[in-house]
mmCIF file of C-alpha atoms and ligand atoms in Angstrom:
data_model
loop_
_atom_site.group_PDB
_atom_site.id
_atom_site.type_symbol
_atom_site.label_atom_id
_atom_site.label_comp_id
_atom_site.label_asym_id
_atom_site.label_seq_id
_atom_site.Cartn_x
_atom_site.Cartn_y
_atom_site.Cartn_z
ATOM 1 C CA MET A 1 -3.039 0.955 -7.409
ATOM 2 C CA PHE A 2 -2.634 -2.172 -5.163
ATOM 3 C CA LEU A 3 -4.862 -2.614 -2.111
ATOM 4 C CA GLY A 4 -4.401 -5.328 0.315
ATOM 5 C CA PRO A 5 -3.538 -6.158 4.178
ATOM 6 C CA PRO A 6 -0.085 -6.032 5.459
ATOM 7 C CA GLY A 7 1.518 -9.261 4.333
ATOM 8 C CA ALA A 8 -0.454 -9.482 1.223
ATOM 9 C CA GLY A 9 2.666 -9.665 -0.877
ATOM 10 C CA LYS A 10 2.163 -6.101 -2.510
ATOM 11 C CA GLY A 11 5.765 -5.205 -2.581
ATOM 12 C CA THR A 12 6.937 -8.678 -4.188
ATOM 13 C CA GLN A 13 4.422 -8.337 -6.824
ATOM 14 C CA ALA A 14 4.642 -4.633 -7.298
ATOM 15 C CA GLU A 15 8.488 -4.826 -8.249
ATOM 16 C CA ARG A 16 7.905 -7.509 -10.837
ATOM 17 C CA LEU A 17 4.925 -5.701 -12.419
ATOM 18 C CA CYS A 18 6.633 -2.170 -12.433
ATOM 19 C CA ASP A 19 9.589 -4.045 -14.121
ATOM 20 C CA GLU A 20 7.637 -5.594 -16.751
ATOM 21 C CA LEU A 21 5.265 -2.650 -17.281
ATOM 22 C CA GLY A 22 7.809 0.190 -16.931
ATOM 23 C CA LEU A 23 5.884 1.562 -14.174
ATOM 24 C CA ALA A 24 7.200 3.821 -11.443
ATOM 25 C CA HIS A 25 6.659 1.968 -8.059
ATOM 26 C CA LEU A 26 5.740 4.185 -5.347
ATOM 27 C CA ALA A 27 5.305 2.502 -1.989
ATOM 28 C CA THR A 28 5.013 4.478 1.139
ATOM 29 C CA GLY A 29 6.135 1.755 3.248
ATOM 30 C CA ASP A 30 9.596 1.740 1.335
ATOM 31 C CA LEU A 31 9.583 5.593 1.413
ATOM 32 C CA LEU A 32 9.019 5.787 5.156
ATOM 33 C CA ARG A 33 11.574 2.993 5.961
ATOM 34 C CA ALA A 34 14.113 4.997 3.879
ATOM 35 C CA ALA A 35 13.351 7.806 5.917
ATOM 36 C CA VAL A 36 13.823 5.928 9.130
ATOM 37 C CA ALA A 37 16.941 4.601 7.954
ATOM 38 C CA ASP A 38 18.505 8.188 6.921
ATOM 39 C CA GLY A 39 17.382 9.396 10.175
ATOM 40 C CA THR A 40 15.595 12.373 8.739
ATOM 41 C CA ASP A 41 12.809 14.150 11.144
ATOM 42 C CA LEU A 42 10.041 12.747 9.298
ATOM 43 C CA GLY A 43 11.658 9.294 9.702
ATOM 44 C CA ARG A 44 12.057 9.853 13.439
ATOM 45 C CA GLU A 45 8.390 10.896 13.579
ATOM 46 C CA ALA A 46 7.250 8.158 11.280
ATOM 47 C CA ARG A 47 8.903 5.354 13.193
ATOM 48 C CA ARG A 48 6.707 5.447 16.435
ATOM 49 C CA TYR A 49 3.664 4.794 14.442
ATOM 50 C CA MET A 50 5.213 2.131 12.448
ATOM 51 C CA ASP A 51 6.637 0.502 15.377
ATOM 52 C CA ALA A 52 3.376 0.371 17.125
ATOM 53 C CA GLY A 53 1.626 -0.962 13.929
ATOM 54 C CA GLU A 54 -0.261 2.325 13.538
ATOM 55 C CA LEU A 55 -0.603 4.453 10.401
ATOM 56 C CA VAL A 56 1.599 7.305 10.086
ATOM 57 C CA PRO A 57 -0.435 10.516 10.039
ATOM 58 C CA ASP A 58 -2.148 11.187 6.861
ATOM 59 C CA GLU A 59 -0.438 14.482 6.021
ATOM 60 C CA VAL A 60 2.825 12.861 6.291
ATOM 61 C CA VAL A 61 2.193 10.337 3.637
ATOM 62 C CA ILE A 62 0.062 12.654 1.439
ATOM 63 C CA GLY A 63 2.858 15.006 1.448
ATOM 64 C CA MET A 64 5.326 12.271 0.517
ATOM 65 C CA ILE A 65 3.279 11.070 -2.536
ATOM 66 C CA ARG A 66 2.659 14.532 -3.482
ATOM 67 C CA GLU A 67 6.243 15.332 -3.776
ATOM 68 C CA ARG A 68 6.932 12.292 -6.027
ATOM 69 C CA LEU A 69 4.006 12.526 -8.193
ATOM 70 C CA ALA A 70 4.651 16.489 -8.693
ATOM 71 C CA ASP A 71 8.320 15.443 -9.760
ATOM 72 C CA GLY A 72 6.956 14.842 -13.247
ATOM 73 C CA ALA A 73 9.481 11.958 -13.799
ATOM 74 C CA SER A 74 7.012 9.175 -14.694
ATOM 75 C CA SER A 75 4.016 9.209 -16.759
ATOM 76 C CA ALA A 76 2.741 5.912 -15.329
ATOM 77 C CA PHE A 77 3.017 4.575 -11.944
ATOM 78 C CA LEU A 78 1.967 1.932 -9.501
ATOM 79 C CA LEU A 79 0.751 3.017 -5.997
ATOM 80 C CA ASP A 80 1.661 0.453 -3.351
ATOM 81 C CA GLY A 81 0.341 1.021 0.058
ATOM 82 C CA PHE A 82 -1.020 4.260 -0.467
ATOM 83 C CA PRO A 83 -3.824 5.203 0.017
ATOM 84 C CA ARG A 84 -4.607 3.373 3.237
ATOM 85 C CA SER A 85 -7.460 5.516 4.538
ATOM 86 C CA VAL A 86 -10.358 7.361 3.265
ATOM 87 C CA PRO A 87 -8.781 10.892 3.835
ATOM 88 C CA GLN A 88 -5.805 9.530 1.827
ATOM 89 C CA ALA A 89 -7.844 8.488 -1.323
ATOM 90 C CA GLU A 90 -9.578 11.868 -1.007
ATOM 91 C CA ALA A 91 -6.213 13.495 -1.299
ATOM 92 C CA LEU A 92 -5.091 11.141 -4.056
ATOM 93 C CA ASP A 93 -8.416 12.142 -6.048
ATOM 94 C CA ALA A 94 -7.388 15.718 -5.884
ATOM 95 C CA MET A 95 -3.626 15.240 -6.771
ATOM 96 C CA LEU A 96 -4.869 13.273 -9.873
ATOM 97 C CA VAL A 97 -7.165 15.967 -10.998
ATOM 98 C CA ASP A 98 -4.130 18.479 -10.477
ATOM 99 C CA LEU A 99 -2.206 16.089 -12.928
ATOM 100 C CA ALA A 100 -5.113 15.524 -15.317
ATOM 101 C CA ALA A 101 -4.487 11.748 -14.519
ATOM 102 C CA ALA A 102 -6.740 8.769 -13.813
ATOM 103 C CA LEU A 103 -6.629 5.413 -12.105
ATOM 104 C CA ASP A 104 -6.580 2.453 -14.440
ATOM 105 C CA ALA A 105 -7.511 -0.155 -11.800
ATOM 106 C CA VAL A 106 -7.429 -0.970 -8.148
ATOM 107 C CA ILE A 107 -6.410 -4.407 -7.850
ATOM 108 C CA ALA A 108 -7.154 -5.941 -4.457
ATOM 109 C CA ILE A 109 -4.966 -8.681 -3.154
ATOM 110 C CA GLU A 110 -6.778 -11.182 -0.702
ATOM 111 C CA VAL A 111 -5.053 -13.309 1.588
ATOM 112 C CA GLY A 112 -6.571 -14.941 4.623
ATOM 113 C CA ARG A 113 -5.965 -13.963 8.194
ATOM 114 C CA ASP A 114 -3.905 -16.846 9.402
ATOM 115 C CA GLU A 115 -1.784 -16.958 6.407
ATOM 116 C CA LEU A 116 -1.085 -13.177 6.806
ATOM 117 C CA ILE A 117 0.157 -13.720 10.363
ATOM 118 C CA LYS A 118 2.444 -16.359 9.557
ATOM 119 C CA ARG A 119 4.039 -14.255 6.614
ATOM 120 C CA MET A 120 4.508 -11.336 9.067
ATOM 121 C CA LEU A 121 6.181 -13.172 11.620
ATOM 122 C CA GLY A 122 8.259 -14.825 9.303
ATOM 123 C CA ARG A 123 9.846 -11.890 8.045
ATOM 124 C CA LYS A 124 10.864 -10.246 11.331
ATOM 125 C CA ARG A 125 11.018 -6.769 10.472
ATOM 126 C CA PRO A 126 11.028 -4.597 13.585
ATOM 127 C CA ASP A 127 7.560 -3.594 12.993
ATOM 128 C CA ASP A 128 6.417 -7.389 12.567
ATOM 129 C CA THR A 129 6.115 -8.398 16.375
ATOM 130 C CA PRO A 130 2.987 -10.589 17.406
ATOM 131 C CA GLU A 131 1.329 -7.405 19.033
ATOM 132 C CA THR A 132 2.088 -4.946 16.079
ATOM 133 C CA VAL A 133 1.072 -7.455 13.471
ATOM 134 C CA GLU A 134 -2.372 -7.916 15.363
ATOM 135 C CA ARG A 135 -2.739 -4.126 15.605
ATOM 136 C CA ARG A 136 -1.837 -3.676 12.070
ATOM 137 C CA LEU A 137 -4.574 -6.376 10.811
ATOM 138 C CA ARG A 138 -7.163 -4.265 13.080
ATOM 139 C CA VAL A 139 -5.840 -0.906 11.586
ATOM 140 C CA TYR A 140 -6.447 -2.356 7.773
ATOM 141 C CA GLU A 141 -10.033 -3.420 8.712
ATOM 142 C CA ASP A 142 -10.960 -0.305 10.509
ATOM 143 C CA GLN A 143 -9.274 2.262 8.267
ATOM 144 C CA THR A 144 -8.436 0.787 4.886
ATOM 145 C CA ARG A 145 -11.194 -1.740 4.356
ATOM 146 C CA PRO A 146 -13.641 1.096 3.581
ATOM 147 C CA LEU A 147 -11.500 1.822 0.507
ATOM 148 C CA PHE A 148 -13.222 -1.464 -1.193
ATOM 149 C CA GLY A 149 -16.547 0.504 -0.955
ATOM 150 C CA TYR A 150 -14.948 3.704 -2.192
ATOM 151 C CA TYR A 151 -13.162 2.168 -5.503
ATOM 152 C CA GLY A 152 -15.938 -0.307 -5.827
ATOM 153 C CA ASP A 153 -18.642 2.369 -6.280
ATOM 154 C CA ARG A 154 -16.336 3.603 -9.019
ATOM 155 C CA GLY A 155 -15.988 0.487 -11.001
ATOM 156 C CA LEU A 156 -12.342 0.338 -10.291
ATOM 157 C CA LEU A 157 -11.845 -2.396 -7.958
ATOM 158 C CA ARG A 158 -10.564 -6.063 -9.162
ATOM 159 C CA THR A 159 -10.119 -8.621 -6.468
ATOM 160 C CA VAL A 160 -7.051 -11.333 -6.951
ATOM 161 C CA GLN A 161 -6.362 -14.096 -4.537
ATOM 162 C CA GLY A 162 -3.028 -13.647 -2.956
ATOM 163 C CA GLU A 163 -2.432 -17.109 -1.792
ATOM 164 C CA GLY A 164 -0.512 -19.739 -3.771
ATOM 165 C CA SER A 165 2.766 -19.524 -5.641
ATOM 166 C CA VAL A 166 4.503 -16.115 -6.132
ATOM 167 C CA ASP A 167 4.032 -16.937 -10.133
ATOM 168 C CA GLY A 168 0.566 -17.954 -9.832
ATOM 169 C CA VAL A 169 -0.604 -14.758 -8.016
ATOM 170 C CA TYR A 170 1.389 -12.776 -10.441
ATOM 171 C CA GLY A 171 -0.475 -14.285 -13.422
ATOM 172 C CA SER A 172 -3.902 -13.268 -11.635
ATOM 173 C CA ILE A 173 -2.519 -9.817 -11.309
ATOM 174 C CA LYS A 174 -1.556 -9.637 -14.861
ATOM 175 C CA ALA A 175 -4.885 -10.969 -15.943
ATOM 176 C CA ALA A 176 -6.544 -7.954 -13.981
ATOM 177 C CA VAL A 177 -4.305 -5.108 -15.287
ATOM 178 C CA PRO A 178 -6.410 -3.396 -17.909
ATOM 179 C CA ALA A 179 -4.929 -3.280 -21.295
ATOM 180 C CA ARG A 180 -4.473 0.465 -21.382
ATOM 181 C CA ALA A 181 -1.988 0.240 -18.348
ATOM 182 C CA GLY A 182 -0.063 -2.390 -20.016
HETATM 183 P P1 ADP B 201 2.799 -3.757 5.009
HETATM 184 O O1 ADP B 201 2.433 -4.083 3.450
HETATM 185 O O2 ADP B 201 3.469 -5.130 5.638
HETATM 186 O O3 ADP B 201 1.833 -3.104 6.018
HETATM 187 P P2 ADP B 201 4.491 -1.534 4.232
HETATM 188 O O4 ADP B 201 5.901 -1.516 4.160
HETATM 189 O O5 ADP B 201 3.320 -1.100 3.339
HETATM 190 O O6 ADP B 201 4.217 -2.766 4.873
HETATM 191 O O7 ADP B 201 4.276 -0.485 5.509
HETATM 192 C C1 ADP B 201 4.821 -0.679 6.752
HETATM 193 C C2 ADP B 201 4.135 0.552 7.766
HETATM 194 O O8 ADP B 201 4.538 1.909 7.180
HETATM 195 C C3 ADP B 201 2.975 0.589 7.927
HETATM 196 O O9 ADP B 201 2.431 -0.458 9.157
HETATM 197 C C4 ADP B 201 2.525 1.967 8.522
HETATM 198 O O10 ADP B 201 2.999 2.315 9.734
HETATM 199 C C5 ADP B 201 3.402 2.711 7.449
HETATM 200 N N1 ADP B 201 2.525 3.292 6.385
HETATM 201 C C6 ADP B 201 2.993 2.468 5.005
HETATM 202 N N2 ADP B 201 2.000 3.222 4.124
HETATM 203 C C7 ADP B 201 1.037 4.229 4.735
HETATM 204 C C8 ADP B 201 0.190 4.840 4.262
HETATM 205 N N3 ADP B 201 -0.502 5.012 3.332
HETATM 206 N N4 ADP B 201 -0.414 5.689 5.592
HETATM 207 C C9 ADP B 201 -0.112 5.589 6.762
HETATM 208 N N5 ADP B 201 0.988 4.725 7.074
HETATM 209 C C10 ADP B 201 1.500 4.083 6.335
#
């Protein structure tokens, strides 16, 4: 699992890691943007939250992940952008019990606030206006930060510095992946 603030580079690093290790990439942000682009009911509902910099309701993203995990297509996967709240983490625990699966590691990518703001404003997505960027960072601190304790208490958390070159960060991530997952 990747944990980290919006703009930390999770998506970029996840694609590379999944390619190299043959993992399925489960990214709730990508799944939600695809639903928005397809104009599905779920996409229409999700869009209101995304445009405001808020989290999409837990039951929506939990349902999306449950569907992907249940299709059984992949034995190894990387969660990117999920969970983002304690209720989502608890739901994930229950899904993993059902699948008789376990998390190998939670890799937290840390990037300073100024750098995050610069990156998000630079990528010009519809949900990257100055107001939503502020809101998303606040939501991250309020709702996602508690997961550091949640996974730290289980001995799963590994923290990686997310500033510097993409290659440099990737090297740190590779070093943090336990051998079992590789
Ligand atoms: P970033 O890493 O920049 O936050 P994402 O692509 O991961 O971008 O997410 C974009 C938006 O999708 C979030 O701001 C949020 O509204 C929604 N989203 C993604 N994952 C979740 C989640 N696990 N729970 C709730 N909302 C989510």
